[in-house]
Amino acid sequence: MEWRRHLPALASAAAGINQASDAWDAVSDSFCDEDGWPMDEKGYADGQVKRDAEAWKHAEVFLDHGPEVLAGVRAAADGPDYVEGPISEDLRRLRGIDTTLVRAGQLRHEWDQIMALMDASLPGSRTLYQERAEEHRNSEGWHYADELSHQGPALVRAAEYLANRVDAEQPSRTERTRVALARSTPGARGVLPASPPAPPAPNPPAPGRSRS
């Protein structure tokens, strides 16, 4: 159950993506006309850049912690959990999360390669082009962050449910183990000790000479 230590980070990241999306949705219409076309193109573009940057920051948390939690959930869930029960819908939502994490991971890997190439071939160019490159990465990453805004909470809910179930089952397992050990341990209460061995019989006296 080591994977459960990642749950607070994932829960915070999922909430962060949704907050970034909601904050943009709350103001995006103010940059557009009645038909939805941007009137303030710069303001509209700046708002999207801010949303994408914030969302990608939280998406990277899923890249760091999500795979281990996902593996733990799939190991702890059993067949009936997928068919019915409190987390059946959440488990169904997780069917596409592998693809989301893989493609987001590829995007991050490409970004790391671009930064390394800049540092190696054009020293000093990173300060000139990093901001533009980050905007491009964050823009492409918004799609994956948006997917994680739905898949992420499902992963956290399923993981928390399974972790709590294991905790609830643990005391009964411990008690059954204790009883079994008590029954199999020599000298357990209710077993009478063996009788001590009888002392050896005294040796007969040696025959003596008659005085008559």
PDB file of C-alpha atoms in Angstrom:
ATOM      1  CA  MET A   1       0.000   0.000   0.000  1.00  0.00           C
ATOM      2  CA  GLU A   2       2.958   2.341  -0.494  1.00  0.00           C
ATOM      3  CA  TRP A   3       1.049   4.008  -3.333  1.00  0.00           C
ATOM      4  CA  ARG A   4      -1.465   5.553  -0.954  1.00  0.00           C
ATOM      5  CA  ARG A   5       1.111   8.171   0.120  1.00  0.00           C
ATOM      6  CA  HIS A   6       0.686   9.801  -3.314  1.00  0.00           C
ATOM      7  CA  LEU A   7      -3.055  10.422  -2.908  1.00  0.00           C
ATOM      8  CA  PRO A   8      -2.905  13.911  -1.329  1.00  0.00           C
ATOM      9  CA  ALA A   9      -0.696  15.175  -4.166  1.00  0.00           C
ATOM     10  CA  LEU A  10      -3.017  13.721  -6.815  1.00  0.00           C
ATOM     11  CA  ALA A  11      -6.138  15.093  -5.146  1.00  0.00           C
ATOM     12  CA  SER A  12      -4.559  18.554  -4.996  1.00  0.00           C
ATOM     13  CA  ALA A  13      -3.442  18.350  -8.641  1.00  0.00           C
ATOM     14  CA  ALA A  14      -6.897  17.318  -9.867  1.00  0.00           C
ATOM     15  CA  ALA A  15      -8.456  20.222  -7.975  1.00  0.00           C
ATOM     16  CA  GLY A  16      -5.823  22.573  -9.385  1.00  0.00           C
ATOM     17  CA  ILE A  17      -6.606  21.669 -12.992  1.00  0.00           C
ATOM     18  CA  ASN A  18     -10.304  22.243 -12.417  1.00  0.00           C
ATOM     19  CA  GLN A  19      -9.652  25.561 -10.692  1.00  0.00           C
ATOM     20  CA  ALA A  20      -7.530  26.757 -13.634  1.00  0.00           C
ATOM     21  CA  SER A  21     -10.262  25.734 -16.069  1.00  0.00           C
ATOM     22  CA  ASP A  22     -13.061  27.309 -14.029  1.00  0.00           C
ATOM     23  CA  ALA A  23     -11.131  30.554 -13.592  1.00  0.00           C
ATOM     24  CA  TRP A  24     -10.718  30.870 -17.365  1.00  0.00           C
ATOM     25  CA  ASP A  25     -14.327  29.943 -18.106  1.00  0.00           C
ATOM     26  CA  ALA A  26     -15.475  32.661 -15.707  1.00  0.00           C
ATOM     27  CA  VAL A  27     -13.786  35.445 -17.708  1.00  0.00           C
ATOM     28  CA  SER A  28     -13.373  34.087 -21.240  1.00  0.00           C
ATOM     29  CA  ASP A  29     -16.764  35.371 -22.421  1.00  0.00           C
ATOM     30  CA  SER A  30     -15.807  38.901 -21.461  1.00  0.00           C
ATOM     31  CA  PHE A  31     -13.194  38.918 -24.239  1.00  0.00           C
ATOM     32  CA  CYS A  32     -15.719  37.847 -26.919  1.00  0.00           C
ATOM     33  CA  ASP A  33     -18.687  39.297 -28.754  1.00  0.00           C
ATOM     34  CA  GLU A  34     -22.184  37.829 -28.762  1.00  0.00           C
ATOM     35  CA  ASP A  35     -21.192  35.298 -31.431  1.00  0.00           C
ATOM     36  CA  GLY A  36     -18.221  34.048 -29.400  1.00  0.00           C
ATOM     37  CA  TRP A  37     -15.485  35.705 -31.472  1.00  0.00           C
ATOM     38  CA  PRO A  38     -12.676  37.350 -29.485  1.00  0.00           C
ATOM     39  CA  MET A  39     -12.840  41.146 -29.448  1.00  0.00           C
ATOM     40  CA  ASP A  40      -9.728  41.510 -27.320  1.00  0.00           C
ATOM     41  CA  GLU A  41      -7.453  38.987 -28.983  1.00  0.00           C
ATOM     42  CA  LYS A  42      -4.462  39.748 -26.798  1.00  0.00           C
ATOM     43  CA  GLY A  43      -6.454  39.479 -23.589  1.00  0.00           C
ATOM     44  CA  TYR A  44      -8.034  36.244 -24.813  1.00  0.00           C
ATOM     45  CA  ALA A  45      -4.674  34.757 -25.771  1.00  0.00           C
ATOM     46  CA  ASP A  46      -3.046  35.814 -22.492  1.00  0.00           C
ATOM     47  CA  GLY A  47      -5.877  34.188 -20.546  1.00  0.00           C
ATOM     48  CA  GLN A  48      -5.423  30.885 -22.341  1.00  0.00           C
ATOM     49  CA  VAL A  49      -1.667  30.999 -21.802  1.00  0.00           C
ATOM     50  CA  LYS A  50      -2.203  31.463 -18.075  1.00  0.00           C
ATOM     51  CA  ARG A  51      -4.743  28.633 -17.917  1.00  0.00           C
ATOM     52  CA  ASP A  52      -2.540  26.238 -19.886  1.00  0.00           C
ATOM     53  CA  ALA A  53       0.542  26.954 -17.756  1.00  0.00           C
ATOM     54  CA  GLU A  54      -1.332  26.382 -14.502  1.00  0.00           C
ATOM     55  CA  ALA A  55      -3.005  23.215 -15.755  1.00  0.00           C
ATOM     56  CA  TRP A  56       0.237  21.712 -17.091  1.00  0.00           C
ATOM     57  CA  LYS A  57       1.940  22.264 -13.741  1.00  0.00           C
ATOM     58  CA  HIS A  58      -0.688  20.031 -12.132  1.00  0.00           C
ATOM     59  CA  ALA A  59      -0.631  17.526 -14.997  1.00  0.00           C
ATOM     60  CA  GLU A  60       3.045  16.921 -14.283  1.00  0.00           C
ATOM     61  CA  VAL A  61       2.089  15.856 -10.750  1.00  0.00           C
ATOM     62  CA  PHE A  62       0.067  13.042 -12.324  1.00  0.00           C
ATOM     63  CA  LEU A  63       3.088  12.035 -14.398  1.00  0.00           C
ATOM     64  CA  ASP A  64       5.177  11.799 -11.224  1.00  0.00           C
ATOM     65  CA  HIS A  65       2.688  10.021  -8.950  1.00  0.00           C
ATOM     66  CA  GLY A  66      -0.159   8.657 -11.087  1.00  0.00           C
ATOM     67  CA  PRO A  67       1.363   5.462 -12.535  1.00  0.00           C
ATOM     68  CA  GLU A  68       2.175   3.998  -9.109  1.00  0.00           C
ATOM     69  CA  VAL A  69      -1.299   4.748  -7.756  1.00  0.00           C
ATOM     70  CA  LEU A  70      -2.927   3.376 -10.902  1.00  0.00           C
ATOM     71  CA  ALA A  71      -0.972   0.120 -10.572  1.00  0.00           C
ATOM     72  CA  GLY A  72      -1.968  -0.126  -6.906  1.00  0.00           C
ATOM     73  CA  VAL A  73      -5.651   0.408  -7.670  1.00  0.00           C
ATOM     74  CA  ARG A  74      -5.654  -2.275 -10.338  1.00  0.00           C
ATOM     75  CA  ALA A  75      -3.907  -4.704  -8.005  1.00  0.00           C
ATOM     76  CA  ALA A  76      -6.355  -4.044  -5.141  1.00  0.00           C
ATOM     77  CA  ALA A  77      -9.600  -3.997  -7.159  1.00  0.00           C
ATOM     78  CA  ASP A  78     -11.320  -7.293  -7.880  1.00  0.00           C
ATOM     79  CA  GLY A  79     -13.832  -8.388 -10.512  1.00  0.00           C
ATOM     80  CA  PRO A  80     -17.024  -7.298  -8.729  1.00  0.00           C
ATOM     81  CA  ASP A  81     -15.596  -3.799  -8.215  1.00  0.00           C
ATOM     82  CA  TYR A  82     -15.712  -3.273 -11.980  1.00  0.00           C
ATOM     83  CA  VAL A  83     -19.290  -4.534 -12.335  1.00  0.00           C
ATOM     84  CA  GLU A  84     -21.098  -2.863  -9.468  1.00  0.00           C
ATOM     85  CA  GLY A  85     -20.429  -1.046  -6.253  1.00  0.00           C
ATOM     86  CA  PRO A  86     -19.228   2.381  -5.147  1.00  0.00           C
ATOM     87  CA  ILE A  87     -16.230   2.620  -7.509  1.00  0.00           C
ATOM     88  CA  SER A  88     -17.447   0.773 -10.607  1.00  0.00           C
ATOM     89  CA  GLU A  89     -18.062   4.018 -12.502  1.00  0.00           C
ATOM     90  CA  ASP A  90     -14.708   5.442 -11.425  1.00  0.00           C
ATOM     91  CA  LEU A  91     -12.891   2.313 -12.583  1.00  0.00           C
ATOM     92  CA  ARG A  92     -14.571   2.597 -15.974  1.00  0.00           C
ATOM     93  CA  ARG A  93     -13.376   6.194 -16.243  1.00  0.00           C
ATOM     94  CA  LEU A  94      -9.800   4.974 -15.837  1.00  0.00           C
ATOM     95  CA  ARG A  95      -9.776   2.949 -19.041  1.00  0.00           C
ATOM     96  CA  GLY A  96      -8.242   5.811 -21.004  1.00  0.00           C
ATOM     97  CA  ILE A  97      -5.917   7.210 -18.382  1.00  0.00           C
ATOM     98  CA  ASP A  98      -2.979   5.079 -19.563  1.00  0.00           C
ATOM     99  CA  THR A  99      -3.045   6.796 -22.953  1.00  0.00           C
ATOM    100  CA  THR A 100      -3.332  10.214 -21.347  1.00  0.00           C
ATOM    101  CA  LEU A 101      -0.326   9.628 -19.101  1.00  0.00           C
ATOM    102  CA  VAL A 102       1.788   8.112 -21.882  1.00  0.00           C
ATOM    103  CA  ARG A 103       1.188  10.962 -24.315  1.00  0.00           C
ATOM    104  CA  ALA A 104       1.648  13.638 -21.671  1.00  0.00           C
ATOM    105  CA  GLY A 105       4.873  11.906 -20.692  1.00  0.00           C
ATOM    106  CA  GLN A 106       6.047  11.977 -24.289  1.00  0.00           C
ATOM    107  CA  LEU A 107       5.340  15.711 -24.454  1.00  0.00           C
ATOM    108  CA  ARG A 108       7.407  16.309 -21.334  1.00  0.00           C
ATOM    109  CA  HIS A 109      10.234  14.161 -22.706  1.00  0.00           C
ATOM    110  CA  GLU A 110      10.257  16.157 -25.945  1.00  0.00           C
ATOM    111  CA  TRP A 111      10.381  19.389 -23.945  1.00  0.00           C
ATOM    112  CA  ASP A 112      13.372  18.132 -21.931  1.00  0.00           C
ATOM    113  CA  GLN A 113      15.156  17.198 -25.156  1.00  0.00           C
ATOM    114  CA  ILE A 114      14.543  20.642 -26.675  1.00  0.00           C
ATOM    115  CA  MET A 115      15.909  22.378 -23.579  1.00  0.00           C
ATOM    116  CA  ALA A 116      18.973  20.119 -23.534  1.00  0.00           C
ATOM    117  CA  LEU A 117      19.570  20.796 -27.229  1.00  0.00           C
ATOM    118  CA  MET A 118      19.390  24.548 -26.683  1.00  0.00           C
ATOM    119  CA  ASP A 119      21.882  24.373 -23.838  1.00  0.00           C
ATOM    120  CA  ALA A 120      24.275  22.198 -25.838  1.00  0.00           C
ATOM    121  CA  SER A 121      24.167  23.844 -29.269  1.00  0.00           C
ATOM    122  CA  LEU A 122      23.220  27.445 -28.557  1.00  0.00           C
ATOM    123  CA  PRO A 123      24.505  28.515 -25.149  1.00  0.00           C
ATOM    124  CA  GLY A 124      22.464  31.412 -23.882  1.00  0.00           C
ATOM    125  CA  SER A 125      19.584  30.812 -26.276  1.00  0.00           C
ATOM    126  CA  ARG A 126      17.464  29.222 -23.567  1.00  0.00           C
ATOM    127  CA  THR A 127      16.718  32.588 -22.006  1.00  0.00           C
ATOM    128  CA  LEU A 128      15.556  33.877 -25.403  1.00  0.00           C
ATOM    129  CA  TYR A 129      13.326  30.997 -26.469  1.00  0.00           C
ATOM    130  CA  GLN A 130      12.277  29.226 -23.279  1.00  0.00           C
ATOM    131  CA  GLU A 131       9.139  31.291 -22.711  1.00  0.00           C
ATOM    132  CA  ARG A 132       7.882  30.697 -26.248  1.00  0.00           C
ATOM    133  CA  ALA A 133       8.717  26.993 -26.025  1.00  0.00           C
ATOM    134  CA  GLU A 134       6.920  26.695 -22.694  1.00  0.00           C
ATOM    135  CA  GLU A 135       3.794  28.297 -24.125  1.00  0.00           C
ATOM    136  CA  HIS A 136       3.829  25.815 -26.990  1.00  0.00           C
ATOM    137  CA  ARG A 137       4.257  22.846 -24.646  1.00  0.00           C
ATOM    138  CA  ASN A 138       1.553  24.058 -22.271  1.00  0.00           C
ATOM    139  CA  SER A 139      -0.837  24.658 -25.164  1.00  0.00           C
ATOM    140  CA  GLU A 140      -0.385  21.077 -26.412  1.00  0.00           C
ATOM    141  CA  GLY A 141      -0.554  19.775 -22.863  1.00  0.00           C
ATOM    142  CA  TRP A 142      -3.918  21.400 -22.162  1.00  0.00           C
ATOM    143  CA  HIS A 143      -5.715  18.509 -23.855  1.00  0.00           C
ATOM    144  CA  TYR A 144      -4.098  15.990 -21.506  1.00  0.00           C
ATOM    145  CA  ALA A 145      -4.677  18.194 -18.481  1.00  0.00           C
ATOM    146  CA  ASP A 146      -8.351  18.471 -19.431  1.00  0.00           C
ATOM    147  CA  GLU A 147      -8.583  14.674 -19.660  1.00  0.00           C
ATOM    148  CA  LEU A 148      -6.966  14.363 -16.226  1.00  0.00           C
ATOM    149  CA  SER A 149      -9.480  16.807 -14.780  1.00  0.00           C
ATOM    150  CA  HIS A 150     -12.031  13.970 -15.206  1.00  0.00           C
ATOM    151  CA  GLN A 151      -9.826  10.891 -14.891  1.00  0.00           C
ATOM    152  CA  GLY A 152      -7.779  12.220 -11.964  1.00  0.00           C
ATOM    153  CA  PRO A 153     -10.612  12.548  -9.426  1.00  0.00           C
ATOM    154  CA  ALA A 154     -11.853   9.080 -10.441  1.00  0.00           C
ATOM    155  CA  LEU A 155      -8.407   7.648  -9.713  1.00  0.00           C
ATOM    156  CA  VAL A 156      -8.261   9.352  -6.318  1.00  0.00           C
ATOM    157  CA  ARG A 157     -11.765   8.211  -5.325  1.00  0.00           C
ATOM    158  CA  ALA A 158     -11.106   4.604  -6.325  1.00  0.00           C
ATOM    159  CA  ALA A 159      -7.739   4.587  -4.550  1.00  0.00           C
ATOM    160  CA  GLU A 160      -9.165   6.040  -1.333  1.00  0.00           C
ATOM    161  CA  TYR A 161     -12.026   3.534  -1.305  1.00  0.00           C
ATOM    162  CA  LEU A 162      -9.713   0.551  -1.811  1.00  0.00           C
ATOM    163  CA  ALA A 163      -7.235   1.801   0.795  1.00  0.00           C
ATOM    164  CA  ASN A 164     -10.041   2.219   3.355  1.00  0.00           C
ATOM    165  CA  ARG A 165     -11.342  -1.247   2.549  1.00  0.00           C
ATOM    166  CA  VAL A 166      -7.942  -2.782   3.198  1.00  0.00           C
ATOM    167  CA  ASP A 167      -7.772  -0.904   6.519  1.00  0.00           C
ATOM    168  CA  ALA A 168     -11.209  -2.217   7.507  1.00  0.00           C
ATOM    169  CA  GLU A 169     -10.281  -5.804   6.651  1.00  0.00           C
ATOM    170  CA  GLN A 170      -6.928  -5.724   8.419  1.00  0.00           C
ATOM    171  CA  PRO A 171      -8.150  -6.017  12.061  1.00  0.00           C
ATOM    172  CA  SER A 172     -10.247  -9.101  11.325  1.00  0.00           C
ATOM    173  CA  ARG A 173      -7.328 -10.738   9.541  1.00  0.00           C
ATOM    174  CA  THR A 174      -5.045  -9.938  12.460  1.00  0.00           C
ATOM    175  CA  GLU A 175      -7.518 -11.415  14.933  1.00  0.00           C
ATOM    176  CA  ARG A 176      -7.902 -14.617  12.896  1.00  0.00           C
ATOM    177  CA  THR A 177      -4.131 -14.958  12.753  1.00  0.00           C
ATOM    178  CA  ARG A 178      -3.840 -14.472  16.525  1.00  0.00           C
ATOM    179  CA  VAL A 179      -6.448 -17.132  17.260  1.00  0.00           C
ATOM    180  CA  ALA A 180      -4.816 -19.586  14.871  1.00  0.00           C
ATOM    181  CA  LEU A 181      -1.421 -19.057  16.468  1.00  0.00           C
ATOM    182  CA  ALA A 182      -2.868 -19.480  19.961  1.00  0.00           C
ATOM    183  CA  ARG A 183      -4.416 -22.814  18.981  1.00  0.00           C
ATOM    184  CA  SER A 184      -1.216 -24.142  17.459  1.00  0.00           C
ATOM    185  CA  THR A 185       1.203 -22.961  20.161  1.00  0.00           C
ATOM    186  CA  PRO A 186       2.392 -25.706  22.605  1.00  0.00           C
ATOM    187  CA  GLY A 187       1.454 -24.989  26.200  1.00  0.00           C
ATOM    188  CA  ALA A 188      -1.609 -22.974  25.250  1.00  0.00           C
ATOM    189  CA  ARG A 189      -4.167 -22.302  27.992  1.00  0.00           C
ATOM    190  CA  GLY A 190      -6.334 -25.325  28.770  1.00  0.00           C
ATOM    191  CA  VAL A 191      -3.686 -27.930  27.950  1.00  0.00           C
ATOM    192  CA  LEU A 192      -2.661 -29.868  31.080  1.00  0.00           C
ATOM    193  CA  PRO A 193       1.074 -30.348  31.656  1.00  0.00           C
ATOM    194  CA  ALA A 194       2.461 -33.877  31.455  1.00  0.00           C
ATOM    195  CA  SER A 195       2.843 -35.811  34.762  1.00  0.00           C
ATOM    196  CA  PRO A 196       6.374 -35.866  36.148  1.00  0.00           C
ATOM    197  CA  PRO A 197       8.200 -39.225  35.868  1.00  0.00           C
ATOM    198  CA  ALA A 198       7.991 -41.576  38.895  1.00  0.00           C
ATOM    199  CA  PRO A 199      11.121 -41.713  41.098  1.00  0.00           C
ATOM    200  CA  PRO A 200      13.282 -44.853  40.682  1.00  0.00           C
ATOM    201  CA  ALA A 201      12.671 -47.764  43.145  1.00  0.00           C
ATOM    202  CA  PRO A 202      15.291 -48.152  45.997  1.00  0.00           C
ATOM    203  CA  ASN A 203      17.913 -50.876  45.572  1.00  0.00           C
ATOM    204  CA  PRO A 204      17.339 -54.056  47.754  1.00  0.00           C
ATOM    205  CA  PRO A 205      19.785 -54.464  50.714  1.00  0.00           C
ATOM    206  CA  ALA A 206      22.829 -56.677  50.191  1.00  0.00           C
ATOM    207  CA  PRO A 207      22.539 -60.183  51.800  1.00  0.00           C
ATOM    208  CA  GLY A 208      24.467 -60.461  55.189  1.00  0.00           C
ATOM    209  CA  ARG A 209      26.209 -63.453  57.056  1.00  0.00           C
ATOM    210  CA  SER A 210      24.125 -65.285  59.792  1.00  0.00           C
ATOM    211  CA  ARG A 211      25.462 -65.001  63.476  1.00  0.00           C
ATOM    212  CA  SER A 212      23.988 -68.245  64.678  1.00  0.00           C
TER     213      SER A 212
END
